[in-house]
Amino acid sequence: MTNPIENITATQKANLQAVQGLTTQAYAGVEKLVELNMAASKAALGESFSHMQALMGAKDVKDVVALQTAYFQPMAAKSAAYMQHVQTIATDSNAGFTSAMESKLAEAQKALGVAVEGMAKNAPAGSEAAVSAFKNAVSASQKAMETAQSSMKKANEMAQSSFANASQQAMDVAKKAAKAA
């Protein structure tokens, strides 16, 4: 495949397949979140109805206070566990997406390099300066993309770290609240 058009077409086909794969991964992550939310909602509804039935059977205010305390006490731990599940799903989905994007970006940059070299070899005589300028522009844009990719990766890692710290703090608070009761 020495024809630049064939190279570009092959790259576009590969990119389309990559987008299809990434879309499938994204839907899988969304499905996991929906399943988690459905399970959490079902559990919360069941617990709410059970709690309401228990409250209706309370004999006095002391029983009501005891039931309310028993009902709300584990909420912090359940919320922290829920957030930890959400974090796991988000982290797993993001890791797969990032890995695939990095791979495809590297492939695209390589294909672009091959295409540029092919065009440079077939350039008409006297166009060396223009070809050189074009090659420099392509090289600079690839370096800029690598820098942007690195910055995005660092920002993503910081965000995940912050989320993990917040989740851990919420779980610690929930554990302390459970021990205090």
Short mmCIF file of N, CA, C and O in Angstrom, two decimals, residues 51-68:
data_model
loop_
_atom_site.label_atom_id
_atom_site.label_comp_id
_atom_site.label_asym_id
_atom_site.label_seq_id
_atom_site.Cartn_x
_atom_site.Cartn_y
_atom_site.Cartn_z
N HIS A 51 -39.43 -0.82 56.75
CA HIS A 51 -39.32 0.15 57.85
C HIS A 51 -40.68 0.77 58.17
O HIS A 51 -41.03 0.94 59.35
N MET A 52 -41.43 1.13 57.14
CA MET A 52 -42.76 1.72 57.37
C MET A 52 -43.68 0.73 58.09
O MET A 52 -44.43 1.11 59.00
N GLN A 53 -43.60 -0.54 57.70
CA GLN A 53 -44.41 -1.55 58.39
C GLN A 53 -44.00 -1.68 59.84
O GLN A 53 -44.85 -1.79 60.73
N ALA A 54 -42.70 -1.64 60.10
CA ALA A 54 -42.22 -1.73 61.48
C ALA A 54 -42.67 -0.51 62.27
O ALA A 54 -43.07 -0.64 63.44
N LEU A 55 -42.63 0.66 61.66
CA LEU A 55 -43.08 1.87 62.36
C LEU A 55 -44.56 1.80 62.70
O LEU A 55 -44.98 2.27 63.77
N MET A 56 -45.32 1.24 61.81
CA MET A 56 -46.77 1.14 62.07
C MET A 56 -47.06 0.17 63.22
O MET A 56 -48.10 0.27 63.85
N GLY A 57 -46.14 -0.72 63.48
CA GLY A 57 -46.32 -1.66 64.58
C GLY A 57 -45.70 -1.19 65.88
O GLY A 57 -45.77 -1.90 66.90
N ALA A 58 -45.10 0.01 65.88
CA ALA A 58 -44.46 0.52 67.10
C ALA A 58 -45.51 0.79 68.17
O ALA A 58 -46.60 1.27 67.90
N LYS A 59 -45.13 0.47 69.40
CA LYS A 59 -46.05 0.62 70.54
C LYS A 59 -45.98 2.01 71.17
O LYS A 59 -46.97 2.49 71.70
N ASP A 60 -44.79 2.62 71.15
CA ASP A 60 -44.63 3.94 71.78
C ASP A 60 -43.52 4.72 71.09
O ASP A 60 -42.88 4.24 70.15
N VAL A 61 -43.26 5.92 71.59
CA VAL A 61 -42.25 6.81 71.01
C VAL A 61 -40.86 6.18 71.11
O VAL A 61 -40.04 6.33 70.19
N LYS A 62 -40.59 5.47 72.18
CA LYS A 62 -39.29 4.83 72.35
C LYS A 62 -39.03 3.83 71.23
O LYS A 62 -37.93 3.77 70.68
N ASP A 63 -40.04 3.07 70.87
CA ASP A 63 -39.91 2.11 69.77
C ASP A 63 -39.68 2.84 68.44
O ASP A 63 -38.87 2.41 67.61
N VAL A 64 -40.37 3.95 68.22
CA VAL A 64 -40.22 4.73 66.99
C VAL A 64 -38.80 5.26 66.88
O VAL A 64 -38.16 5.17 65.82
N VAL A 65 -38.29 5.81 67.98
CA VAL A 65 -36.92 6.35 67.97
C VAL A 65 -35.92 5.24 67.71
O VAL A 65 -34.98 5.39 66.91
N ALA A 66 -36.11 4.09 68.33
CA ALA A 66 -35.20 2.95 68.13
C ALA A 66 -35.25 2.47 66.68
O ALA A 66 -34.21 2.19 66.07
N LEU A 67 -36.44 2.40 66.10
CA LEU A 67 -36.59 1.98 64.71
C LEU A 67 -35.94 2.99 63.75
O LEU A 67 -35.27 2.60 62.79
N GLN A 68 -36.16 4.27 64.02
CA GLN A 68 -35.58 5.30 63.17
C GLN A 68 -34.04 5.26 63.24
O GLN A 68 -33.38 5.37 62.21
#
